[in-house]
XYZ file of C-alpha atoms in Angstrom:
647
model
C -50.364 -48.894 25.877
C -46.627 -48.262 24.989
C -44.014 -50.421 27.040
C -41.729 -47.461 28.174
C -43.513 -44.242 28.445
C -44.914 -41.706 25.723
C -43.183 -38.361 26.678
C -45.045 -36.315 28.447
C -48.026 -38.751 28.335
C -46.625 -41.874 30.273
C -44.294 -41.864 32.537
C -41.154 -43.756 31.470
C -39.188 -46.079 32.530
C -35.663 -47.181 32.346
C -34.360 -50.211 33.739
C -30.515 -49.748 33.935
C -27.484 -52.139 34.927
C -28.533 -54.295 38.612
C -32.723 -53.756 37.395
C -32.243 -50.080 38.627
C -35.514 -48.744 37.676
C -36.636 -45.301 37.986
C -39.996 -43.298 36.617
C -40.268 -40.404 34.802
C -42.816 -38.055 36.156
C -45.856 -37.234 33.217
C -46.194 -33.331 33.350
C -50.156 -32.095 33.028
C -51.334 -31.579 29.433
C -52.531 -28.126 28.350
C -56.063 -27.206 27.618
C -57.046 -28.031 23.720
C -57.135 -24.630 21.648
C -60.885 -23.265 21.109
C -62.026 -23.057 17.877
C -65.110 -23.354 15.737
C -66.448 -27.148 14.748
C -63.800 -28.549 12.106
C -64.805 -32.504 11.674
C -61.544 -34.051 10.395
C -64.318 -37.160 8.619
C -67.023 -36.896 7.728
C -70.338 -39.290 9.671
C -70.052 -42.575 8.767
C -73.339 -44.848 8.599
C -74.270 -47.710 10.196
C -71.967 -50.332 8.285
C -73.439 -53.178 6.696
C -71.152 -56.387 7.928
C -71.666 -59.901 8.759
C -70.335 -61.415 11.814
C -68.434 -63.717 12.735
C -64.976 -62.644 11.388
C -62.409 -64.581 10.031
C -58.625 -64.083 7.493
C -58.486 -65.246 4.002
C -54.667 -64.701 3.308
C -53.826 -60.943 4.677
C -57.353 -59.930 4.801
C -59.726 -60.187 7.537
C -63.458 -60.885 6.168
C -66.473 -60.949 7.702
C -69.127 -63.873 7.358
C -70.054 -63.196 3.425
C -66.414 -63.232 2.592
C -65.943 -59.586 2.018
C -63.188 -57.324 3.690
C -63.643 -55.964 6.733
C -60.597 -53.672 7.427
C -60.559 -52.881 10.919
C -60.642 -48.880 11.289
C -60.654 -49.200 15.121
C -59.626 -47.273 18.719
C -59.106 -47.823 21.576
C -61.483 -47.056 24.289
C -59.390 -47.540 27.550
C -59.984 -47.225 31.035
C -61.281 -50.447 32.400
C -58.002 -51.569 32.577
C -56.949 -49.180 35.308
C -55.636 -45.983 35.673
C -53.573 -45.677 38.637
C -50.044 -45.091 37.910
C -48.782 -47.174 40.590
C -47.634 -44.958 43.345
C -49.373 -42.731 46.161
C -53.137 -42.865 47.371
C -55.151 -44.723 44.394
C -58.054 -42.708 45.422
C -56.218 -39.342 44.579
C -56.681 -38.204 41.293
C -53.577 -36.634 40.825
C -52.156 -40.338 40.765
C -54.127 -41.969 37.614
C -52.682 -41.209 34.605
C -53.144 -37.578 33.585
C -54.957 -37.293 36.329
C -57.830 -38.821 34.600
C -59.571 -41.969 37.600
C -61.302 -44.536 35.388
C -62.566 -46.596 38.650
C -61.848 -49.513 36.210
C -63.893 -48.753 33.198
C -63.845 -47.090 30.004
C -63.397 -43.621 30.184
C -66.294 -40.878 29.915
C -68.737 -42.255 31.539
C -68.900 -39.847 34.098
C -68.915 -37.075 31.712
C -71.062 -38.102 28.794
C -73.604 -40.509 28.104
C -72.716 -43.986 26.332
C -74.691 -42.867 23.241
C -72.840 -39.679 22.899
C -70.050 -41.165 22.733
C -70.467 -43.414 20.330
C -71.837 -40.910 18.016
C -68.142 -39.824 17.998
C -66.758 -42.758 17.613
C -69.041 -43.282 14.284
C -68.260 -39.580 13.165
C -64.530 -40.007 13.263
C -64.970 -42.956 10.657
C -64.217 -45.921 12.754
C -65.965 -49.321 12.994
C -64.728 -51.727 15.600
C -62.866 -51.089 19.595
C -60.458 -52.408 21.163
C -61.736 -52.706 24.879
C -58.429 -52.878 27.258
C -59.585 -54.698 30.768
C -57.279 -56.576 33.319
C -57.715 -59.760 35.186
C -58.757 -57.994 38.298
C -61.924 -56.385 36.537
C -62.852 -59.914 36.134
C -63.096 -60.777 39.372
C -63.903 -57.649 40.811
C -67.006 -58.245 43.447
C -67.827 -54.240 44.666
C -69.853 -51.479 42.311
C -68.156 -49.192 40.819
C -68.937 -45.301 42.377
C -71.788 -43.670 41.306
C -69.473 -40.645 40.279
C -67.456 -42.861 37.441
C -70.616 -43.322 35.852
C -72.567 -39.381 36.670
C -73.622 -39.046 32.880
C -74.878 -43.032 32.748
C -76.958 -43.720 35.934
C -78.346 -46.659 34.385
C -75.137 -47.747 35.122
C -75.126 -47.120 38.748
C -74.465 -50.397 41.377
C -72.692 -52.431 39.028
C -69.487 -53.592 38.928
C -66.787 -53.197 36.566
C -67.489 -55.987 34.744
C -71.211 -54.922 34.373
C -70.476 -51.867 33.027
C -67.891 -53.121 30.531
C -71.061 -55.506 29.402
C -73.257 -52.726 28.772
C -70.224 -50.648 26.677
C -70.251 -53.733 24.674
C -74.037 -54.306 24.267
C -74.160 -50.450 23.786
C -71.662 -50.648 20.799
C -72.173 -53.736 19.006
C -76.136 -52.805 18.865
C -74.855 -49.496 17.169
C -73.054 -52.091 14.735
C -69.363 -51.876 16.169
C -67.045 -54.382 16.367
C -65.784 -55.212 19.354
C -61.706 -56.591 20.070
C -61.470 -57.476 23.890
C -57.929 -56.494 25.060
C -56.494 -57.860 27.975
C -54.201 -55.468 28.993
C -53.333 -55.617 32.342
C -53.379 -58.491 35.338
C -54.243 -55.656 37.677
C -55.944 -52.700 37.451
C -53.362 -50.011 36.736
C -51.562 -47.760 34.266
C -49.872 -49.544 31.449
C -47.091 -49.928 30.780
C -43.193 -50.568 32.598
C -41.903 -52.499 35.397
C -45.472 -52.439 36.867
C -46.234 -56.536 37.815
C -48.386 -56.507 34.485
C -44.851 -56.941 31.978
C -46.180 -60.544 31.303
C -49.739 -61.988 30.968
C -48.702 -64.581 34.151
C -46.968 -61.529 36.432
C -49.395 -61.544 38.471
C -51.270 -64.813 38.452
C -50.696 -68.188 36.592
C -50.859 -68.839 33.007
C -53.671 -71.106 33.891
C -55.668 -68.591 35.378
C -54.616 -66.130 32.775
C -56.086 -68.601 30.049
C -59.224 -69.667 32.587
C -60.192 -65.792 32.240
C -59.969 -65.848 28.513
C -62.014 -68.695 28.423
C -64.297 -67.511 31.074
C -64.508 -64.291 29.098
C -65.349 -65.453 25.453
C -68.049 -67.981 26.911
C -69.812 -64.275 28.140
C -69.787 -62.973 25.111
C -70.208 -66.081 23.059
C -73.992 -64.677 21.722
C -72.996 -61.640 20.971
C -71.449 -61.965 17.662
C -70.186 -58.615 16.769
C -67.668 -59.159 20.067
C -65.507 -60.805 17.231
C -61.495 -61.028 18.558
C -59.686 -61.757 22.037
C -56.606 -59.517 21.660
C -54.658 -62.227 23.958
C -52.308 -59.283 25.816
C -50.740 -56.214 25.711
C -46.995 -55.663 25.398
C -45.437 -58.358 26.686
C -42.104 -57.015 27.872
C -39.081 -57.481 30.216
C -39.392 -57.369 33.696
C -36.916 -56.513 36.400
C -34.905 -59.471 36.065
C -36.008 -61.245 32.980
C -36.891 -61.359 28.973
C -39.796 -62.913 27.486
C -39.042 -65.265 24.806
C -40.607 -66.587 21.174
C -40.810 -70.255 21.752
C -37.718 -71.074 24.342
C -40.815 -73.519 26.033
C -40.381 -71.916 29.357
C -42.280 -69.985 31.782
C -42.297 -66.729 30.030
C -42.771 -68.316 26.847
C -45.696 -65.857 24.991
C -45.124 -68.058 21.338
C -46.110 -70.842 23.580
C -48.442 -69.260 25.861
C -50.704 -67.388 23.105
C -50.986 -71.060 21.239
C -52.465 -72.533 24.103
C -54.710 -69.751 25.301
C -56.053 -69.374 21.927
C -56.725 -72.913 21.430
C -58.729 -73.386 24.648
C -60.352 -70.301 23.354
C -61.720 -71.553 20.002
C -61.865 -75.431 21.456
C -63.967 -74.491 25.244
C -65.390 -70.722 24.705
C -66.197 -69.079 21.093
C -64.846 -70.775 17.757
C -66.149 -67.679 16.314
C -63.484 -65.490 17.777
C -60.558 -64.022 16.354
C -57.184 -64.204 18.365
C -54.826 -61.586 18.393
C -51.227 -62.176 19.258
C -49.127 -58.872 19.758
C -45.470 -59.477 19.172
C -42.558 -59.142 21.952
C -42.694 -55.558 22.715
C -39.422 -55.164 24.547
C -36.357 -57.275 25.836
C -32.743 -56.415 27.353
C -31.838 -53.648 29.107
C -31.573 -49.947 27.375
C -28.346 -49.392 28.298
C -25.984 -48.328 25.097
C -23.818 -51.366 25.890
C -26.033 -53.642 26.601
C -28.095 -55.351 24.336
C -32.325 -54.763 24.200
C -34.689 -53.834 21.430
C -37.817 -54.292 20.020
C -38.509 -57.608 18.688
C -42.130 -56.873 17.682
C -42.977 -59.380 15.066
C -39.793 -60.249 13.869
C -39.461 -64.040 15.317
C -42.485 -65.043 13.379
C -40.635 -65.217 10.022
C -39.299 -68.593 11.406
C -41.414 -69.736 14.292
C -45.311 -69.008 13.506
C -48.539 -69.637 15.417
C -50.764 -72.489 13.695
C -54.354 -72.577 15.696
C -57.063 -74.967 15.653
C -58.798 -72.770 13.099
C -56.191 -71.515 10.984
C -58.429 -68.827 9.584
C -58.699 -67.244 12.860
C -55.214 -65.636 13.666
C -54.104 -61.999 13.622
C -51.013 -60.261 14.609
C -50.683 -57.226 15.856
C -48.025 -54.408 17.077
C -47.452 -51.150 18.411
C -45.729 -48.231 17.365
C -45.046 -44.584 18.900
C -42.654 -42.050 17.662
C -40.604 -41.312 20.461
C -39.773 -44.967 20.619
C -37.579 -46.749 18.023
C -36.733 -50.316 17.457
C -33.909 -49.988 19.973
C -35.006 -47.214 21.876
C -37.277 -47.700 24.979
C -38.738 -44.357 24.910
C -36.990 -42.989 27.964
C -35.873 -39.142 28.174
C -32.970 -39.000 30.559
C -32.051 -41.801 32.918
C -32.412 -44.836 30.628
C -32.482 -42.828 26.959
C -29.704 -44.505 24.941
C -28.434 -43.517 21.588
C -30.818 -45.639 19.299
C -32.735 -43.837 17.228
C -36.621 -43.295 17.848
C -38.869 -44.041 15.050
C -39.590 -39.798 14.510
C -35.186 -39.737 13.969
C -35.672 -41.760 11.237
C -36.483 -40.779 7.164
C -39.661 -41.663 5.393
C -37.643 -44.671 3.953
C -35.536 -46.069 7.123
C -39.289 -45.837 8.563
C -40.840 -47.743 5.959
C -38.276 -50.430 6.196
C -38.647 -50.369 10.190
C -42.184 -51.101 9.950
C -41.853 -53.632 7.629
C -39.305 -56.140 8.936
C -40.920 -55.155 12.577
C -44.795 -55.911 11.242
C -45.566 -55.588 7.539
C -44.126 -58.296 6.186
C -46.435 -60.754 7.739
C -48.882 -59.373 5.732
C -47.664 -58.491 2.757
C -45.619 -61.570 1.806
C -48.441 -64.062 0.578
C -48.346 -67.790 0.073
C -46.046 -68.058 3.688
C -46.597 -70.275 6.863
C -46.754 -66.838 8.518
C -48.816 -64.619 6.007
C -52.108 -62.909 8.047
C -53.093 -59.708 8.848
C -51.672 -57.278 10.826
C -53.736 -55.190 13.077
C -51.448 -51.886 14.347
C -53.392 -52.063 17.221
C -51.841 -49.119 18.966
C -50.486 -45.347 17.488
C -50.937 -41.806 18.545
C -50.182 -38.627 19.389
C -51.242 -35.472 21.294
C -52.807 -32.788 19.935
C -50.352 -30.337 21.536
C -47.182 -31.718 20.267
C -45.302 -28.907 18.689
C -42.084 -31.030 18.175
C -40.895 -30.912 13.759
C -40.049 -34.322 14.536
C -42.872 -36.187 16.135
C -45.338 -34.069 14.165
C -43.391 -35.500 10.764
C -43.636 -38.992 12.314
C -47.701 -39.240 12.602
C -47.800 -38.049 8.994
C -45.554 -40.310 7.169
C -46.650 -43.265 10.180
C -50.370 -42.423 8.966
C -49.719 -42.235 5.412
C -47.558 -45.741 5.634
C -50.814 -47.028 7.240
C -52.680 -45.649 4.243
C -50.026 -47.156 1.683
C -50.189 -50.934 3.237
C -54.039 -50.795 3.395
C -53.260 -52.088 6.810
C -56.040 -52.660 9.699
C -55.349 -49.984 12.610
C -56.091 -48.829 15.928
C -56.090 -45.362 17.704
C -54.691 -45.012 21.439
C -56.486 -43.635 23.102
C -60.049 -42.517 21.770
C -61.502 -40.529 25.028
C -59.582 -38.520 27.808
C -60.778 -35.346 29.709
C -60.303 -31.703 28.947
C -60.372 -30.559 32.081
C -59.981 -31.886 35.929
C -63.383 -32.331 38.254
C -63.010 -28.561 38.942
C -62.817 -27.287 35.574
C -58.823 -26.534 35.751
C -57.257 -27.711 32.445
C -55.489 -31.054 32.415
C -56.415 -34.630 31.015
C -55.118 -36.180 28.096
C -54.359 -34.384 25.338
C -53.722 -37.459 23.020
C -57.583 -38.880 23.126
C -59.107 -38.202 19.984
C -62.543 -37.050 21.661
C -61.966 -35.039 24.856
C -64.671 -34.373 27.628
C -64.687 -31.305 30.692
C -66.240 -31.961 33.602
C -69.331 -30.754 31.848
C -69.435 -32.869 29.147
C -68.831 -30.770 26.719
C -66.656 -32.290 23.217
C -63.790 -31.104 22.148
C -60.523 -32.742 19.951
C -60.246 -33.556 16.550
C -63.740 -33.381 15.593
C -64.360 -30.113 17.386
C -61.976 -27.229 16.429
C -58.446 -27.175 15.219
C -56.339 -29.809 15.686
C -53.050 -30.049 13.593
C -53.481 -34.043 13.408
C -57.148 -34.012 11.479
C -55.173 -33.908 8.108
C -53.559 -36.796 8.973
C -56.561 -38.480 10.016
C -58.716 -37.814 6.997
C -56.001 -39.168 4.404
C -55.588 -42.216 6.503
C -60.054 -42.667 6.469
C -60.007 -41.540 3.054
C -57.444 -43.307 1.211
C -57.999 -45.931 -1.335
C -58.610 -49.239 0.112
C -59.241 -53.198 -0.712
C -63.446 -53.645 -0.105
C -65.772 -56.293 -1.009
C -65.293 -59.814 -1.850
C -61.936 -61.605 -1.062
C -61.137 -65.140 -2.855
C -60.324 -68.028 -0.839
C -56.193 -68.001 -0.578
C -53.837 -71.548 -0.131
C -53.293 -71.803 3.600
C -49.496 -72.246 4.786
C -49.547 -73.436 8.413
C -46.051 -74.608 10.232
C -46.221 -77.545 13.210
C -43.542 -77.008 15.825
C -43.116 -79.996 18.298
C -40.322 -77.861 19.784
C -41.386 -77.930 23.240
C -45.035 -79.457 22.873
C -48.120 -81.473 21.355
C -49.059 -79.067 18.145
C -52.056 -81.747 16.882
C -54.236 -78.362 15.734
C -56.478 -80.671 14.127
C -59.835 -81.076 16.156
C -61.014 -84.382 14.565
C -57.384 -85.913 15.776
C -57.533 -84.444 18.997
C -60.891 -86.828 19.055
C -59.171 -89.731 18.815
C -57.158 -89.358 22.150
C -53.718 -90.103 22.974
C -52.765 -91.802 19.519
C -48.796 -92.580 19.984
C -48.773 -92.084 24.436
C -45.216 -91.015 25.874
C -43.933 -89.424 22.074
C -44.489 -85.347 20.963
C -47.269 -85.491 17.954
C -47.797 -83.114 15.236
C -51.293 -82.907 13.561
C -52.374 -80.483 10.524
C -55.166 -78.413 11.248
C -58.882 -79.897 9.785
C -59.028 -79.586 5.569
C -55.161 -79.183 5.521
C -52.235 -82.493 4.734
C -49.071 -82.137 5.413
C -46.367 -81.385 2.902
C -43.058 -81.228 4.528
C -40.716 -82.228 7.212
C -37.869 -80.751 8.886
C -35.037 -83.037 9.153
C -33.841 -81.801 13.193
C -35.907 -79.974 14.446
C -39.293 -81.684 13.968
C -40.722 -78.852 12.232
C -43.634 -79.649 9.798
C -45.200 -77.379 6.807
C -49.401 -78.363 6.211
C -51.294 -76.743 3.403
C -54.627 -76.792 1.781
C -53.226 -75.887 -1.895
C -54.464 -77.436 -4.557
C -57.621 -79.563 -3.455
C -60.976 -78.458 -3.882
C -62.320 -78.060 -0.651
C -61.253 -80.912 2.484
C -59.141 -83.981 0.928
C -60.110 -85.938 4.023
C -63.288 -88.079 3.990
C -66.096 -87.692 6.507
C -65.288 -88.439 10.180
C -62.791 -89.250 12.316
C -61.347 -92.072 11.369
C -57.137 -92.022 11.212
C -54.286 -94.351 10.994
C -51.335 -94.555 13.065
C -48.449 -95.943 11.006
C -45.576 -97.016 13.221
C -43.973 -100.073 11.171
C -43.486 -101.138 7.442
C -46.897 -103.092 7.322
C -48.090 -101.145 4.026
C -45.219 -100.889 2.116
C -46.377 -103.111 -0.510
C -43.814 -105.999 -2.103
C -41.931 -104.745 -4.585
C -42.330 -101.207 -3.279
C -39.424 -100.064 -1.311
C -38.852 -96.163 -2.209
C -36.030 -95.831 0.272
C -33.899 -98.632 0.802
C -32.349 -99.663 3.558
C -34.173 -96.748 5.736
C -37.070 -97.670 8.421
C -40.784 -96.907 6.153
C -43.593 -95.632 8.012
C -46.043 -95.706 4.773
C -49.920 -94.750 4.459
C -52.449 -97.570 3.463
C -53.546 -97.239 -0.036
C -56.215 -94.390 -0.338
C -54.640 -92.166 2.692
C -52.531 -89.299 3.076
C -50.116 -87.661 5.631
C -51.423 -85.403 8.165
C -49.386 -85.433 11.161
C -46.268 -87.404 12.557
C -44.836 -87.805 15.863
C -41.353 -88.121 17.667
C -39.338 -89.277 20.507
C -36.724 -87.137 20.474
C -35.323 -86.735 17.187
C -36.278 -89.810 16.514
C -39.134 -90.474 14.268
C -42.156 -92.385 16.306
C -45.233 -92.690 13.986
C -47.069 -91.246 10.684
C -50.805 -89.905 11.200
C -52.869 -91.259 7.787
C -56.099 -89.583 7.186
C -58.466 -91.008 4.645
C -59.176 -89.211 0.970
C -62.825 -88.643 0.308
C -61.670 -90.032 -3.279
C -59.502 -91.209 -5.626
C -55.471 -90.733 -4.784
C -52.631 -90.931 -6.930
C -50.373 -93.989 -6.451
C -47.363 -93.434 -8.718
C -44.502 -91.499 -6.498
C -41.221 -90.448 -6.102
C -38.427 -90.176 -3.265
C -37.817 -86.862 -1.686
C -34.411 -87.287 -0.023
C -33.886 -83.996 2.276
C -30.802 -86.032 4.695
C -28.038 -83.992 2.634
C -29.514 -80.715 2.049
C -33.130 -78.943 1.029
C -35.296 -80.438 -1.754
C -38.098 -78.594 -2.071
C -40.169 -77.173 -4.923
C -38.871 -74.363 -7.213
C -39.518 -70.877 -4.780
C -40.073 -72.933 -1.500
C -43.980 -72.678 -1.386
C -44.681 -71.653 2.591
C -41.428 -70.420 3.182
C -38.786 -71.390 5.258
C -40.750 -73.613 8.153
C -37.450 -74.869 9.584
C -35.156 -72.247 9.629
C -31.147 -73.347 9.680
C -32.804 -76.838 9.078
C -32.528 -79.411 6.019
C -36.428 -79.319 4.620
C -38.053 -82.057 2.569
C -41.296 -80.905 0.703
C -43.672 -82.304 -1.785
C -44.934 -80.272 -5.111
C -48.175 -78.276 -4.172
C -50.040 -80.892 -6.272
C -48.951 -84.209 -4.688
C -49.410 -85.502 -0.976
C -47.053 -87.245 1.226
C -47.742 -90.658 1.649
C -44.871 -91.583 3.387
C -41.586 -90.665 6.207
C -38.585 -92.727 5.908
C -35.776 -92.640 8.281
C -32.399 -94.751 9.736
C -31.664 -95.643 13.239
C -28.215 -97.062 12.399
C -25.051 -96.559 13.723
C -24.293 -92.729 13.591
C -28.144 -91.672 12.856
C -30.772 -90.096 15.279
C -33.438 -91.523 13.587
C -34.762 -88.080 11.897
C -36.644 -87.755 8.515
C -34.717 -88.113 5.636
C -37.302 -88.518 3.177
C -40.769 -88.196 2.074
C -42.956 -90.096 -0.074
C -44.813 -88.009 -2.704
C -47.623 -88.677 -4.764
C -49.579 -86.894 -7.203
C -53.029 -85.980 -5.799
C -54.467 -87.358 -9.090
């Protein structure tokens, strides 16, 4: 869910000068319009996919290697409903009036097959499943009433029923993307105690739920990501940050959760890291906005398995990239995204999200799942009704992986009065009788069927070079399992290690940024095993070999390459030597990066030390080498690599 409210849908929030925050009440939605059966898409069969999933470049692919474009919704409720104020077991205070008792919506209405058989007509083929921490350690059944339409459901708990919506949909050959949306179980999203994945609870515990989650799952193949959580945002008094290396953190925090992910639960697993979804306060004179993917251009995630990462965002119309969404108290003069032309939305989206996929050959090129859009069926606004179609159409134009919010609400309350939420896709009354987009008129189905029916990349998808940055910023990044083996290989300094089947290729000179890449080698350039060395004097520089006079050598043994590094400081500690599984080149060359870049001809990977000098070898050599100074005036950074040709 959106950060600051939808309007009328959420209710919004607007934090203004001393954290004075206030709530925007959500007005009921009216009844959908009757009309005779109009599908907007047409039934779409079982698909025919491979799991477990993984990314080759922008693409995610499934096990064969062809794409698998993720044409997904979301299927909320086990999250939590509750808006936060008033009697939780009163209705009138979950969100549209619509009480989830903490799992997905509709079970009380229509049975689990049903269900999906909407899911499959509107054209879709993988979920995002939104839970919070407190359905995973929720101990009491859930009411008979949440699940009326599903007594085979009846006496479990939350987290029972959430297994048998996932059994239930992968065996009708969905994919499934567990969200973790909330710590508790409420309505999503403001000042709520849920603005940061350790509000509520400690990072540990947040990442000893992921973990405890994936191992449940873990032979069930078609659950295939862990979307790692929902729009992190401000709280009352304070901003999350992209790699500051403090408590709030999320750069830091989603590279460790989805490490002990792939390392202690599910290797299989795709992990999904959402960008910043709001900082500052929205206040005209203050400053906020909506970071959203922008910091990874220069600070990137690099996990264990490097083919495993997504990013993801969210975008609404009535927000903007410096507009919270408020109406009213807290509504500054920033435009919303529906203010803007086809073109200034276009650009939006792209330096917000799309460029992460669409520039290729970067330390930061993946795909990027829009994990969250929508809109209600009985918006009458020009504006927001312009928005969905060119937002759709853009989604259409980028071939980009997407996500509905939400895909089920009611149509009516428990005593057949109109009211629930009008924005689901697939709408229930108290009867269980359909209605929505696939059941009469509905002014977003055009919309809906360009976006399923546009053209779109299918079938095979070639290996692409892998880009992958290190950042010893504030941590350990050794994402390579087989050096992670060997243990604490240079105790007391911060160590940098390429992920497995990658070398490393460049150095920052400051900042102790690194730049690893698979290009150019057919398949891993390390031998079989484990085996490493640490380099931390000139003991293999061979007589008559000095490449960098006068500067401190930490050189590979014949026959090994560069694959990590570590530092005290800014000081250079050691060199990480892997062994080749053949023949290397042993003619070099200096790479001298102390008074300026020197880097190859279009800066292969991209800028992986931003502001920083950057040393980097041609795509078809390896580094064999790091030299650096500790005299008078130095810090003892790189200033120079050692390249040779990989032949």
């Amino acid at each position: 869910m959106l950060t600051t409210t939808r309007t009328p849908r959420r209710a919004v929030l607007a934090c203004v000068l001393a954290a004075l925050c206030a709530w925007l009440p959500a007005p009921a939605d009216a009844a959908p319009p009757p009309g005779p059966q109009h599908p907007a898409a047409a039934a779409d069969p079982a698909p025919s996919w491979t799991a477990p999933l993984s990314t080759r470049g922008r693409y995610i692919v499934d096990a064969t290697g062809n794409r698998f474009r993720l044409k997904s919704g979301n299927w909320d409720g086990a999250q939590g409903s509750w808006n936060g104020s008033g009697d939780s077991a009163d209705p009138a205070t979950h969100h549209s009036g619509q009480q989830s008792f903490g799992v997905p919506l509709g079970l009380d209405r229509a049975p689990v097959s049903a269900i999906l058989a909407g899911f499959r007509q509107l054209g879709l083929n993988s979920i995002r499943l939104p839970f919070s921490n407190e359905l995973v350690h929720a101990t009491a059944p859930v009411p008979d009433r949440a699940v009326a339409a599903n007594p085979q459901l009846r006496g479990r708990t939350p987290l029972q029923v959430l297994d048998a919506v996932v059994e239930a949909l992968t065996a009708d050959g969905f994919a499934v993307i567990l969200n973790n949306h909330t710590n508790t179980s409420r309505w999503c999203c403001g000042v709520d105690g849920n603005e940061r994945w350790n509000s509520a609870q400690s990072t540990r515990q947040w990442e000893d739920d992921w973990v405890a989650m994936a191992r449940r799952y873990k032979d069930n193949k078609r659950v295939v990501g862990a979307d790692l959580y929902n729009e992190v945002r401000r709280d009352v008094l304070d901003d999350p940050n992209w790699g500051l290396g403090d408590a709030h953190d999320w750069y830091a925090a989603a590279q460790e959760a989805g490490d002990r992910i792939l390392t202690e639960a599910d290797p299989d697993l795709l992990i999904i890291v959402e960008g910043i979804n709001w900082t500052g306060v929205p206040v005209d004179f203050l400053p906020h906005g909506r970071p959203a993917l922008t910091p990874v251009r220069t600070l990137s995630h690099t996990l264990v398995a490097s083919d495993k990462l997504v990013y993801s965002a969210h975008f609404y119309g009535y927000t903007g990239p410096r507009h919270s969404g408020a109406t009213g108290l807290g509504e500054t003069h920033d435009a919303r995204y529906q203010d803007l032309t086809r073109e200034q939305l276009e650009q939006a989206l792209y330096e917000e999200a799309f460029y992460v996929s669409a520039e290729t050959g970067q330390h930061f090129t993946a795909p990027v799942w829009i994990s969250e859009f929508g809109i209600g069926a009985g918006e009458t606004g020009t504006a927001p009704k312009a928005w969905f179609a060119a937002f759709t159409d853009r989604l259409a134009a980028m071939d980009a992986d997407f996500a509905y919010w939400p895909l089920v609400g009611w149509s009516t309350d428990a005593q057949g009065r109109a009211g629930g939420d009008d924005w689901a896709l697939l709408r229930f009354d108290a009867a269980g009788r359909r209605s929505g987009l696939l059941d009469g008129p509905d002014w977003r189905a055009p919309a809906w069927s360009r976006l399923l029916g546009a053209p779109q990349r299918t079938g095979p998808v070639a290996a692409a070079d892998t880009w992958d940055m290190l950042a010893v910023d504030h941590r350990d990044a050794v994402e390579s399992l087989r050096t992670r083996r060997l243990g604490d290989w240079d105790a007391g300094a911060r160590k940098a290690a390429c992920p497995d089947g990658q070398r490393l290729l460049g150095l920052g000179r400051g900042t102790g940024r690194g730049l690893c890449t698979d290009t150019a080698t057919a398949g891993d350039l390390r031998a079989a095993g484990d085996d490493a060395t640490v380099v931390r004097d000139e003991r293999y520089v061979p007589p008559g070999g000095d490449w960098a006079g006068g500067y401190t050598k930490l050189q590979c043994p014949q026959g090994r390459f560069l694959i990590g590094y570590s530092r005290r400081g800014a000081t250079v500690s050691a060199a990480l030597c892997a062994p080749a599984r053949g023949p290397l080149g042993t003619a070099g060359r200096t790479v001298w990066f102390d008074r300026g870049d020197n880097r190859p001809a279009g800066g292969p990977g991209g800028d992986f030390a931003d502001g920083d000098y950057k040393g980097q070898c041609a795509s078809t050599e390896y580094a064999a080498g790091i030299a650096f100074t500790t005299r008078v005036g130095s810090r003892g950074t790189p200033d120079a690599l050692l390249c040779r040709p990989l032949a």
